Structures are given as C-alpha cells and as structure tokens.
Amino acid sequence: MKLAVVGGGSTYTPELIDGFARLRDTLPITELVLVDPAADRLELVGGLARRIFAKQGHPGKIVTTSDLDAGVEGADAVLLQLRVGGQAARNQDETWPLECGCVGQETTGAGGLAKALRTVPVVLDIAERVRRANPDAWIIDFTNPVGIVTRALLQAGHKAVGLCNVAIGFQRKFAKLLDVAPSEVHLDHVGLNHLTWETVVRIGGPDGENALPRLLAEHGDAIADDLHLPRPVLDRLGVVPSYYLRYFYAHDEVVRELGTKPSRAAEVAAMEKELLEMYGDPALDEKPALLGKRGGAFYSEAAVDLAASLLGGGGSPYQVVNTYNNGTLPFLPDDAVIEVQAAVGRDGAVPLPVAPVDPLYAGLIANVTAYEDLALEAALRGGRDRVFKALLAHPLVGQYAYAEGLTDRLIAHNREHFAWA
C-alpha cells in the first residue's frame, strides 16, 4: 500500500508518522511519500520520520520528494495538508481583519475566506495531477478550510473525503471523562466544518445510551473551560458546541482579546523554528513533546482510521467526515458539504441519519452554507465583487462597510496569490 502526503514538510508531519507507525496493523503501509516544495524542511522532517519508523519497527519505506507527479504516482491515497503562503499568510489572515473590528482567524470570517481563495485553485491543480497519475486514488483533505476545499474537490469529480480533528478530540475527551474506551463513544456530531455541535453523546454505538446530560451535569465546568465559554451557556444550550462557535457566540469579546496578544500564527512560527531544530538532531527518534502544542491533536488516528476504511482495511465503520449532504440536512442543498457521522467504506462516506436540527443551529448552518457557496464561487472565478458578496454574507461580517474594508485588505494582502488581481 502506497500513501502520499502533500505538505509532508509540515512540522506536524511527525505526529502523522507516529500514528502510521503505531497503527500499522490497521493501515499496513509499504511506501510513504512525503511531498513538499520546501526541500530543506522536507529533509529534516523526512529524516525524523525514518527514525520514528525504525524505532517502532515499521517495515515501510519513507521517500521524500519535491516532485508532486512522481510522489503521487501509484498512490492508493493522497493526504492533503498544505498551507498556501505558509505561516506568513496565516499571520496576515489573523491580523488585518482586526483593523475592521472583525475576528481574525485562519479558517472562518474574512481570514478564512482569504485562505480559501488562495487554497482552492492550488488543491484543484494537485487533485487533477493525482487523477492523471491514478484515477482510483482517494484524496483525504485535511487542508483548511476543509468544508470549502472538500466541496471544490467533490464538485470537480474527485474521489475525496474531508477530515477534521474536532470530533475525535471531543470523543477522546468525553471518553476520559466517562472512563470508557474511545471506541465506545459515538457522537451525534452535526453541522459544517468548524461549525458543529455535539447534540448527543452515545455510549456503546449509534443506538447506545445518551450520556450528554450526565457529562454536562458532572463535568460542565471543565468542558466550558476548554471551550472558553461560560458554564451557563452550555447549560442553556444542552449541547456542546465546537470551540470555533466562540467566534460567533462571543465575537466582540474575542476581537478584544486578539488585539492584546501576538497572533496564533506568530506563536506557531516560533514553535516551528524550535521544532525544526529538534528534527535536525540525528538522535531524536520520536515526536517531541513540544509538538503537542502545535495543534491538530489526534489527527494521525483519524487519518489512519479514514484511510483504512476507504482502502478496505480495518477502519471504524462510523467516522465523522466532511462529505456531500445528499438530503441528510433537509434545509441544505444536496451538494452542500456537511460534517457528520458517516458510514465509511471502499465506496466512500454515506452520512448517517441526523435527528431534526434545532432552529438555533440550523439557521447558522444555513447562513454559513450560503457564505461557502459564494466563497467557492469567488475562489473559482475571482473578482472583487464576488469577494465582497462572500464577506457580506458571512455572519461574522454582515455589514456593507465592514465588507468593503475587508475586501480591500484581503486583496491587498494576497495579490501575489490571485491571478485575477
């Protein structure tokens, strides 16, 4: 089995490598190719990756290359984890929206739109080259904004499934709080990528006991602290929102906080510099503890599980993924990409039935889906008017004066990435 990771020079890749090594019985990789245009980073990451495999006794071969076409040739699955523009572009996404009084964040709001506009054309080019090399290969997208990028891939006819680590993070946290194995926790996870709610937490499978009321009653303070939301908010909602909902539920508070500290991109850039120095140490043969602060917790387990199921191995029968709605949420179009529990196998992901969604959540889901429609149109066709309309539609912007100012700033900071600008 051959897998390729596009963006393999990421400082987070050793987390993925560690998962491949530990879970080799679930996903028996014979060849793993790390593809990245940054040859210097790739060599450091690749060296550590080989040492991790060797220490854990994994027999697979790890290859590094900056040649995308050669890297994906013959791959059974291709994982996308790229960042167009790097941390420098992310830093801009997180800062210039604050000038207009709006949240600066890399996956939602104006910053998220900028990332989508930079990313979609690049991902579609990569996917076309994957299809030419091996039309049967699965594409697993971990590249943000996952919902918009996955929708672009699916609409272009690619065999693609989107993946996020939010759900598996909740599963692991809830399992620990309930003192059960993670495999026993089944989430009724509903919404869009980075806009989801855990409406039911079942023990023992899709038909198991709902433990969410007990979780909130006994561990509500700890859950609220993790989300940086007041405990009474969780009690009134009766569900657990993703931490990205704080950008919506406490927008002005978040904007004030972001204006008083360095951007997350700046923190990550400093962390990456330190990590790369560690990776250059030939004695290092395991992922360093610092990597746990980098973000993306449990991504490796989720990626292994999904790849194993898509390729016919021993993955879990039900997983939270991003895929076409196809009537699952009746208030959305069929071609919207939603994030829900799905049955996953060789033929892809089929969403499980979802209970009727409370209007409190359905309204926001529908609003952001409309924004994503406009964002994808802007990413595919370009143009200032399309950017403005997408921003105006986003609930974190919503006012024409904000949308005008943000449009000017978005284009000014990204001209090198937009052929139409």
Short mmCIF file of C-alpha atoms in Angstrom, two decimals:
data_model
loop_
_atom_site.label_atom_id
_atom_site.label_comp_id
_atom_site.label_asym_id
_atom_site.label_seq_id
_atom_site.Cartn_x
_atom_site.Cartn_y
_atom_site.Cartn_z
CA MET A 1 0.00 0.00 0.00
CA LYS A 2 1.40 3.40 -1.02
CA LEU A 3 0.32 6.68 0.55
CA ALA A 4 1.46 10.18 -0.33
CA VAL A 5 1.29 13.23 1.93
CA VAL A 6 1.24 16.54 0.09
CA GLY A 7 2.58 19.11 2.52
CA GLY A 8 4.79 16.42 4.00
CA GLY A 9 7.36 19.01 5.08
CA SER A 10 4.98 20.36 7.72
CA THR A 11 6.35 20.39 11.25
CA TYR A 12 3.21 18.47 12.21
CA THR A 13 4.02 15.50 9.96
CA PRO A 14 5.89 13.56 12.71
CA GLU A 15 2.56 13.29 14.55
CA LEU A 16 1.13 11.63 11.44
CA ILE A 17 4.19 9.39 11.12
CA ASP A 18 3.86 8.30 14.74
CA GLY A 19 0.25 7.31 14.08
CA PHE A 20 1.19 5.34 10.97
CA ALA A 21 3.87 3.52 12.96
CA ARG A 22 1.70 2.69 15.97
CA LEU A 23 -1.33 1.68 13.92
CA ARG A 24 0.45 -0.26 11.20
CA ASP A 25 -1.82 -3.28 11.66
CA THR A 26 -4.82 -1.09 10.80
CA LEU A 27 -3.09 0.58 7.84
CA PRO A 28 -0.22 -1.58 6.51
CA ILE A 29 1.76 0.97 4.51
CA THR A 30 4.62 -0.35 2.40
CA GLU A 31 5.65 3.04 0.98
CA LEU A 32 5.01 6.54 2.32
CA VAL A 33 5.96 9.52 0.20
CA LEU A 34 6.30 12.98 1.74
CA VAL A 35 5.86 15.65 -0.94
CA ASP A 36 6.75 19.29 -0.32
CA PRO A 37 8.34 22.11 -2.36
CA ALA A 38 10.38 23.23 0.70
CA ALA A 39 13.31 20.84 0.28
CA ASP A 40 15.17 21.97 3.40
CA ARG A 41 12.21 21.38 5.73
CA LEU A 42 11.35 18.18 3.93
CA GLU A 43 14.78 16.70 4.55
CA LEU A 44 14.60 17.42 8.30
CA VAL A 45 11.06 16.04 8.62
CA GLY A 46 11.85 13.05 6.43
CA GLY A 47 14.90 12.15 8.48
CA LEU A 48 12.92 12.14 11.72
CA ALA A 49 10.11 10.19 10.02
CA ARG A 50 12.53 7.42 9.04
CA ARG A 51 13.94 7.27 12.56
CA ILE A 52 10.43 7.01 14.05
CA PHE A 53 9.58 4.13 11.72
CA ALA A 54 12.86 2.41 12.52
CA LYS A 55 12.46 2.77 16.30
CA GLN A 56 8.93 1.37 16.20
CA GLY A 57 9.88 -1.45 13.84
CA HIS A 58 7.77 -0.35 10.90
CA PRO A 59 8.99 -2.07 7.71
CA GLY A 60 7.63 0.57 5.34
CA LYS A 61 9.84 2.76 3.17
CA ILE A 62 9.69 6.57 3.52
CA VAL A 63 10.52 8.64 0.44
CA THR A 64 10.83 12.43 0.26
CA THR A 65 10.44 14.44 -2.94
CA SER A 66 9.60 17.89 -4.24
CA ASP A 67 8.25 16.33 -7.46
CA LEU A 68 4.49 16.11 -6.99
CA ASP A 69 3.83 13.97 -10.04
CA ALA A 70 6.46 11.42 -9.07
CA GLY A 71 5.31 11.44 -5.45
CA VAL A 72 1.68 10.61 -6.16
CA GLU A 73 2.36 8.10 -8.93
CA GLY A 74 0.76 4.80 -7.96
CA ALA A 75 -0.53 6.10 -4.61
CA ASP A 76 -3.62 4.41 -3.22
CA ALA A 77 -4.48 7.52 -1.20
CA VAL A 78 -3.17 11.09 -1.08
CA LEU A 79 -3.44 13.20 2.06
CA LEU A 80 -3.53 16.96 1.58
CA GLN A 81 -2.21 19.07 4.45
CA LEU A 82 -0.79 22.12 2.70
CA ARG A 83 -0.75 25.79 3.64
CA VAL A 84 -0.54 28.14 0.68
CA GLY A 85 1.55 31.13 1.71
CA GLY A 86 2.81 29.48 4.88
CA GLN A 87 2.63 30.97 8.36
CA ALA A 88 3.31 34.44 6.93
CA ALA A 89 -0.01 34.38 5.06
CA ARG A 90 -1.73 32.96 8.12
CA ASN A 91 -0.36 35.81 10.22
CA GLN A 92 -1.94 38.28 7.81
CA ASP A 93 -5.26 36.41 7.88
CA GLU A 94 -5.27 36.72 11.66
CA THR A 95 -4.38 40.41 11.84
CA TRP A 96 -5.84 42.61 9.09
CA PRO A 97 -9.49 41.69 9.85
CA LEU A 98 -8.97 43.16 13.32
CA GLU A 99 -8.42 46.55 11.68
CA CYS A 100 -12.11 46.46 10.73
CA GLY A 101 -13.29 45.23 14.12
CA CYS A 102 -13.81 41.65 12.90
CA VAL A 103 -12.36 38.34 14.07
CA GLY A 104 -9.00 37.48 12.59
CA GLN A 105 -8.89 33.69 12.21
CA GLU A 106 -7.43 31.39 9.59
CA THR A 107 -10.48 29.24 8.85
CA THR A 108 -13.54 31.42 9.42
CA GLY A 109 -14.56 35.00 8.76
CA ALA A 110 -12.51 37.20 6.45
CA GLY A 111 -9.25 35.39 7.17
CA GLY A 112 -10.86 32.07 6.36
CA LEU A 113 -12.10 33.45 3.06
CA ALA A 114 -8.60 34.65 2.17
CA LYS A 115 -7.26 31.17 2.88
CA ALA A 116 -9.97 29.58 0.74
CA LEU A 117 -9.22 31.89 -2.19
CA ARG A 118 -5.52 31.05 -2.03
CA THR A 119 -6.02 27.36 -1.48
CA VAL A 120 -8.82 26.10 -3.74
CA PRO A 121 -7.04 26.65 -7.10
CA VAL A 122 -3.85 25.02 -5.81
CA VAL A 123 -5.69 21.99 -4.39
CA LEU A 124 -7.68 21.50 -7.60
CA ASP A 125 -4.45 21.53 -9.63
CA ILE A 126 -2.94 18.93 -7.31
CA ALA A 127 -6.07 16.80 -7.50
CA GLU A 128 -6.06 16.83 -11.30
CA ARG A 129 -2.47 15.62 -11.28
CA VAL A 130 -3.39 12.88 -8.82
CA ARG A 131 -6.27 11.83 -11.09
CA ARG A 132 -3.95 11.66 -14.11
CA ALA A 133 -1.45 9.57 -12.15
CA ASN A 134 -4.01 7.24 -10.59
CA PRO A 135 -7.74 7.87 -11.14
CA ASP A 136 -8.66 5.34 -8.43
CA ALA A 137 -6.72 7.09 -5.66
CA TRP A 138 -8.63 8.56 -2.74
CA ILE A 139 -7.93 12.14 -1.71
CA ILE A 140 -8.19 12.84 2.02
CA ASP A 141 -8.35 16.56 2.63
CA PHE A 142 -7.09 17.98 5.91
CA THR A 143 -6.35 21.35 4.30
CA ASN A 144 -8.38 24.23 5.73
CA PRO A 145 -10.98 25.48 5.23
CA VAL A 146 -11.87 21.80 4.92
CA GLY A 147 -15.56 22.25 4.05
CA ILE A 148 -14.96 24.62 1.13
CA VAL A 149 -11.91 22.73 -0.15
CA THR A 150 -13.70 19.37 0.02
CA ARG A 151 -16.68 20.82 -1.80
CA ALA A 152 -14.40 22.11 -4.56
CA LEU A 153 -12.86 18.65 -4.90
CA LEU A 154 -16.21 16.85 -5.00
CA GLN A 155 -17.73 19.26 -7.49
CA ALA A 156 -14.74 18.67 -9.76
CA GLY A 157 -15.48 14.93 -9.65
CA HIS A 158 -12.62 13.79 -7.43
CA LYS A 159 -12.77 10.85 -5.03
CA ALA A 160 -12.43 12.98 -1.92
CA VAL A 161 -13.39 12.99 1.74
CA GLY A 162 -12.71 15.86 4.15
CA LEU A 163 -11.24 15.27 7.59
CA CYS A 164 -11.10 17.40 10.75
CA ASN A 165 -9.80 16.55 14.22
CA VAL A 166 -12.51 18.38 16.22
CA ALA A 167 -14.80 15.35 16.53
CA ILE A 168 -12.08 12.87 17.50
CA GLY A 169 -10.84 15.42 20.03
CA PHE A 170 -14.26 15.53 21.66
CA GLN A 171 -14.55 11.75 21.51
CA ARG A 172 -11.25 11.32 23.36
CA LYS A 173 -12.06 13.99 25.97
CA PHE A 174 -15.52 12.59 26.64
CA ALA A 175 -14.20 9.03 26.87
CA LYS A 176 -11.70 10.12 29.51
CA LEU A 177 -14.35 11.98 31.50
CA LEU A 178 -16.72 9.00 31.32
CA ASP A 179 -13.96 6.46 31.97
CA VAL A 180 -14.73 4.37 28.88
CA ALA A 181 -12.75 3.38 25.80
CA PRO A 182 -12.85 5.97 22.97
CA SER A 183 -14.34 3.32 20.67
CA GLU A 184 -17.37 3.18 22.99
CA VAL A 185 -18.18 6.88 22.42
CA HIS A 186 -20.40 7.66 19.42
CA LEU A 187 -21.12 11.33 18.75
CA ASP A 188 -24.20 12.83 17.16
CA HIS A 189 -21.97 15.48 15.60
CA VAL A 190 -23.80 17.86 13.27
CA GLY A 191 -23.04 20.95 11.23
CA LEU A 192 -20.34 22.20 8.89
CA ASN A 193 -16.60 22.05 9.26
CA HIS A 194 -15.63 24.30 12.20
CA LEU A 195 -19.32 24.95 12.86
CA THR A 196 -20.56 21.89 14.72
CA TRP A 197 -22.40 20.80 17.83
CA GLU A 198 -22.34 17.54 19.81
CA THR A 199 -26.07 17.04 20.32
CA VAL A 200 -25.90 13.51 21.72
CA VAL A 201 -23.02 11.50 23.18
CA ARG A 202 -23.88 7.81 22.98
CA ILE A 203 -22.10 5.01 24.83
CA GLY A 204 -21.78 1.71 23.01
CA GLY A 205 -22.66 2.75 19.47
CA PRO A 206 -25.23 4.68 17.42
CA ASP A 207 -28.13 3.26 19.46
CA GLY A 208 -26.49 3.47 22.87
CA GLU A 209 -27.35 5.43 26.00
CA ASN A 210 -27.18 9.24 25.73
CA ALA A 211 -24.54 10.30 28.26
CA LEU A 212 -24.54 14.00 27.33
CA PRO A 213 -26.81 15.16 30.19
CA ARG A 214 -24.53 13.36 32.65
CA LEU A 215 -21.44 14.84 31.03
CA LEU A 216 -22.80 18.37 31.35
CA ALA A 217 -24.04 17.85 34.90
CA GLU A 218 -20.83 16.28 36.21
CA HIS A 219 -18.16 17.85 34.01
CA GLY A 220 -19.76 21.02 32.65
CA ASP A 221 -17.19 23.32 34.26
CA ALA A 222 -14.25 21.50 32.69
CA ILE A 223 -15.92 21.41 29.26
CA ALA A 224 -16.81 25.11 29.47
CA ASP A 225 -13.23 25.98 30.43
CA ASP A 226 -11.89 24.08 27.41
CA LEU A 227 -14.27 26.00 25.14
CA HIS A 228 -13.66 29.37 26.84
CA LEU A 229 -17.41 29.78 27.20
CA PRO A 230 -19.42 30.41 30.39
CA ARG A 231 -20.86 27.29 32.00
CA PRO A 232 -24.43 28.75 31.92
CA VAL A 233 -24.24 28.93 28.12
CA LEU A 234 -23.68 25.17 27.90
CA ASP A 235 -26.45 24.52 30.41
CA ARG A 236 -28.92 26.60 28.43
CA LEU A 237 -27.96 25.06 25.10
CA GLY A 238 -27.86 21.50 26.39
CA VAL A 239 -25.28 20.62 23.74
CA VAL A 240 -21.51 21.00 23.36
CA PRO A 241 -20.53 23.44 20.61
CA SER A 242 -17.19 23.25 18.86
CA TYR A 243 -14.69 25.78 20.19
CA TYR A 244 -14.99 27.61 16.85
CA LEU A 245 -18.51 28.64 17.89
CA ARG A 246 -16.91 31.07 20.34
CA TYR A 247 -16.11 33.29 17.36
CA PHE A 248 -19.86 33.56 16.80
CA TYR A 249 -21.19 33.44 20.35
CA ALA A 250 -18.61 35.86 21.80
CA HIS A 251 -17.40 37.75 18.72
CA ASP A 252 -16.69 41.14 20.28
CA GLU A 253 -15.00 39.60 23.31
CA VAL A 254 -12.73 37.55 21.05
CA VAL A 255 -11.84 40.59 18.92
CA ARG A 256 -10.78 42.47 22.07
CA GLU A 257 -8.67 39.52 23.22
CA LEU A 258 -6.97 39.10 19.84
CA GLY A 259 -5.99 42.75 19.84
CA THR A 260 -3.99 42.35 23.05
CA LYS A 261 -1.64 39.48 22.18
CA PRO A 262 0.50 38.09 19.35
CA SER A 263 -1.31 36.16 16.64
CA ARG A 264 -1.53 32.40 16.85
CA ALA A 265 0.47 32.34 13.59
CA ALA A 266 3.34 34.17 15.29
CA GLU A 267 3.29 31.67 18.16
CA VAL A 268 3.26 28.73 15.76
CA ALA A 269 6.08 30.20 13.64
CA ALA A 270 8.30 30.44 16.72
CA MET A 271 7.33 26.90 17.68
CA GLU A 272 8.09 25.62 14.19
CA LYS A 273 11.57 27.10 14.27
CA GLU A 274 12.30 25.28 17.51
CA LEU A 275 10.77 22.04 16.20
CA LEU A 276 12.86 22.08 13.04
CA GLU A 277 16.00 22.48 15.13
CA MET A 278 14.92 19.43 17.13
CA TYR A 279 14.18 17.45 13.96
CA GLY A 280 17.76 18.05 12.80
CA ASP A 281 19.11 16.12 15.79
CA PRO A 282 20.05 12.64 14.48
CA ALA A 283 19.47 11.21 17.97
CA LEU A 284 15.79 12.20 18.00
CA ASP A 285 13.64 9.19 17.05
CA GLU A 286 10.21 10.10 18.46
CA LYS A 287 7.85 13.02 18.22
CA PRO A 288 8.90 15.69 20.73
CA ALA A 289 6.56 16.81 23.50
CA LEU A 290 6.55 20.34 22.05
CA LEU A 291 4.65 19.04 19.03
CA GLY A 292 1.61 18.55 21.26
CA LYS A 293 1.27 22.35 21.45
CA ARG A 294 1.32 22.71 17.65
CA GLY A 295 -2.37 21.82 17.22
CA GLY A 296 -4.17 19.05 15.36
CA ALA A 297 -4.50 16.63 18.26
CA PHE A 298 -5.44 13.04 17.26
CA TYR A 299 -5.20 13.90 13.56
CA SER A 300 -3.00 10.86 12.97
CA GLU A 301 -5.52 8.44 14.48
CA ALA A 302 -8.36 9.97 12.47
CA ALA A 303 -6.32 9.88 9.26
CA VAL A 304 -5.33 6.23 9.74
CA ASP A 305 -8.92 5.26 10.52
CA LEU A 306 -10.29 7.02 7.46
CA ALA A 307 -7.63 5.78 5.05
CA ALA A 308 -8.02 2.22 6.31
CA SER A 309 -11.77 2.28 5.74
CA LEU A 310 -11.54 3.85 2.28
CA LEU A 311 -8.90 1.34 1.22
CA GLY A 312 -10.81 -1.66 2.58
CA GLY A 313 -8.80 -2.27 5.73
CA GLY A 314 -9.76 -2.36 9.37
CA GLY A 315 -11.02 1.16 9.94
CA SER A 316 -14.02 2.00 12.10
CA PRO A 317 -17.39 1.56 10.37
CA TYR A 318 -18.58 5.01 11.52
CA GLN A 319 -16.48 8.15 11.39
CA VAL A 320 -17.07 11.91 11.41
CA VAL A 321 -16.12 13.25 7.98
CA ASN A 322 -16.90 16.02 5.53
CA THR A 323 -18.93 14.90 2.53
CA TYR A 324 -21.96 15.78 0.42
CA ASN A 325 -25.20 16.46 2.28
CA ASN A 326 -27.42 14.49 -0.13
CA GLY A 327 -30.59 15.15 1.87
CA THR A 328 -29.13 14.47 5.32
CA LEU A 329 -29.93 18.00 6.48
CA PRO A 330 -33.12 18.81 4.56
CA PHE A 331 -32.71 22.57 4.92
CA LEU A 332 -29.46 22.49 2.89
CA PRO A 333 -28.88 21.73 -0.80
CA ASP A 334 -27.71 18.23 -1.64
CA ASP A 335 -24.30 19.48 -2.80
CA ALA A 336 -23.51 21.29 0.44
CA VAL A 337 -20.64 19.66 2.31
CA ILE A 338 -21.55 18.82 5.89
CA GLU A 339 -19.62 17.36 8.82
CA VAL A 340 -21.46 14.43 10.41
CA GLN A 341 -21.11 10.79 11.38
CA ALA A 342 -20.96 8.63 8.27
CA ALA A 343 -20.61 5.01 7.28
CA VAL A 344 -17.22 4.81 5.56
CA GLY A 345 -16.01 2.11 3.20
CA ARG A 346 -14.42 1.45 -0.18
CA ASP A 347 -17.17 3.42 -1.93
CA GLY A 348 -16.70 6.50 0.24
CA ALA A 349 -18.73 8.10 3.01
CA VAL A 350 -22.51 7.95 3.43
CA PRO A 351 -23.92 10.20 6.17
CA LEU A 352 -25.94 8.52 8.87
CA PRO A 353 -29.46 9.87 9.51
CA VAL A 354 -29.50 13.02 11.64
CA ALA A 355 -32.29 14.00 14.03
CA PRO A 356 -34.09 17.26 13.20
CA VAL A 357 -31.74 20.15 13.93
CA ASP A 358 -32.87 22.86 16.35
CA PRO A 359 -33.52 26.17 14.51
CA LEU A 360 -30.94 27.82 16.76
CA TYR A 361 -28.27 25.78 14.98
CA ALA A 362 -29.98 25.18 11.63
CA GLY A 363 -30.21 28.91 10.97
CA LEU A 364 -26.49 29.46 11.46
CA ILE A 365 -25.63 26.34 9.45
CA ALA A 366 -27.76 27.58 6.54
CA ASN A 367 -26.24 31.05 6.75
CA VAL A 368 -22.67 29.80 6.67
CA THR A 369 -23.50 27.35 3.88
CA ALA A 370 -24.70 30.29 1.78
CA TYR A 371 -21.43 32.06 2.53
CA GLU A 372 -19.50 28.94 1.47
CA ASP A 373 -21.40 28.89 -1.83
CA LEU A 374 -20.25 32.44 -2.52
CA ALA A 375 -16.73 31.78 -1.21
CA LEU A 376 -16.26 28.85 -3.58
CA GLU A 377 -17.56 30.92 -6.48
CA ALA A 378 -15.03 33.63 -5.63
CA ALA A 379 -12.23 31.06 -5.35
CA LEU A 380 -13.05 29.53 -8.73
CA ARG A 381 -13.82 32.68 -10.70
CA GLY A 382 -12.17 35.55 -8.82
CA GLY A 383 -13.26 39.18 -8.89
CA ARG A 384 -13.69 41.90 -6.29
CA ASP A 385 -17.49 41.77 -6.40
CA ARG A 386 -17.53 38.04 -5.62
CA VAL A 387 -15.17 38.56 -2.68
CA PHE A 388 -17.37 41.39 -1.38
CA LYS A 389 -20.55 39.33 -1.65
CA ALA A 390 -19.00 36.39 0.21
CA LEU A 391 -17.89 38.68 3.02
CA LEU A 392 -21.25 40.42 3.20
CA ALA A 393 -22.94 37.02 3.52
CA HIS A 394 -20.71 35.85 6.37
CA PRO A 395 -22.38 36.22 9.79
CA LEU A 396 -19.07 37.39 11.29
CA VAL A 397 -19.05 40.34 8.86
CA GLY A 398 -22.56 41.10 7.64
CA GLN A 399 -22.34 44.91 7.25
CA TYR A 400 -21.52 46.52 3.93
CA ALA A 401 -18.98 48.96 5.38
CA TYR A 402 -17.09 46.09 7.03
CA ALA A 403 -17.31 44.04 3.84
CA GLU A 404 -15.91 46.92 1.75
CA GLY A 405 -12.96 47.49 4.04
CA LEU A 406 -12.22 43.80 4.40
CA THR A 407 -12.41 43.24 0.63
CA ASP A 408 -9.77 45.91 0.02
CA ARG A 409 -7.49 44.49 2.69
CA LEU A 410 -7.95 40.87 1.62
CA ILE A 411 -6.99 41.64 -1.98
CA ALA A 412 -4.10 43.91 -0.99
CA HIS A 413 -2.55 41.23 1.22
CA ASN A 414 -3.00 38.42 -1.32
CA ARG A 415 -2.30 39.88 -4.77
CA GLU A 416 0.60 37.51 -5.36
CA HIS A 417 -1.78 34.57 -5.00
CA PHE A 418 -4.64 35.86 -7.19
CA ALA A 419 -4.11 35.78 -10.94
CA TRP A 420 -7.24 37.94 -11.39
CA ALA A 421 -5.96 40.69 -9.05
#
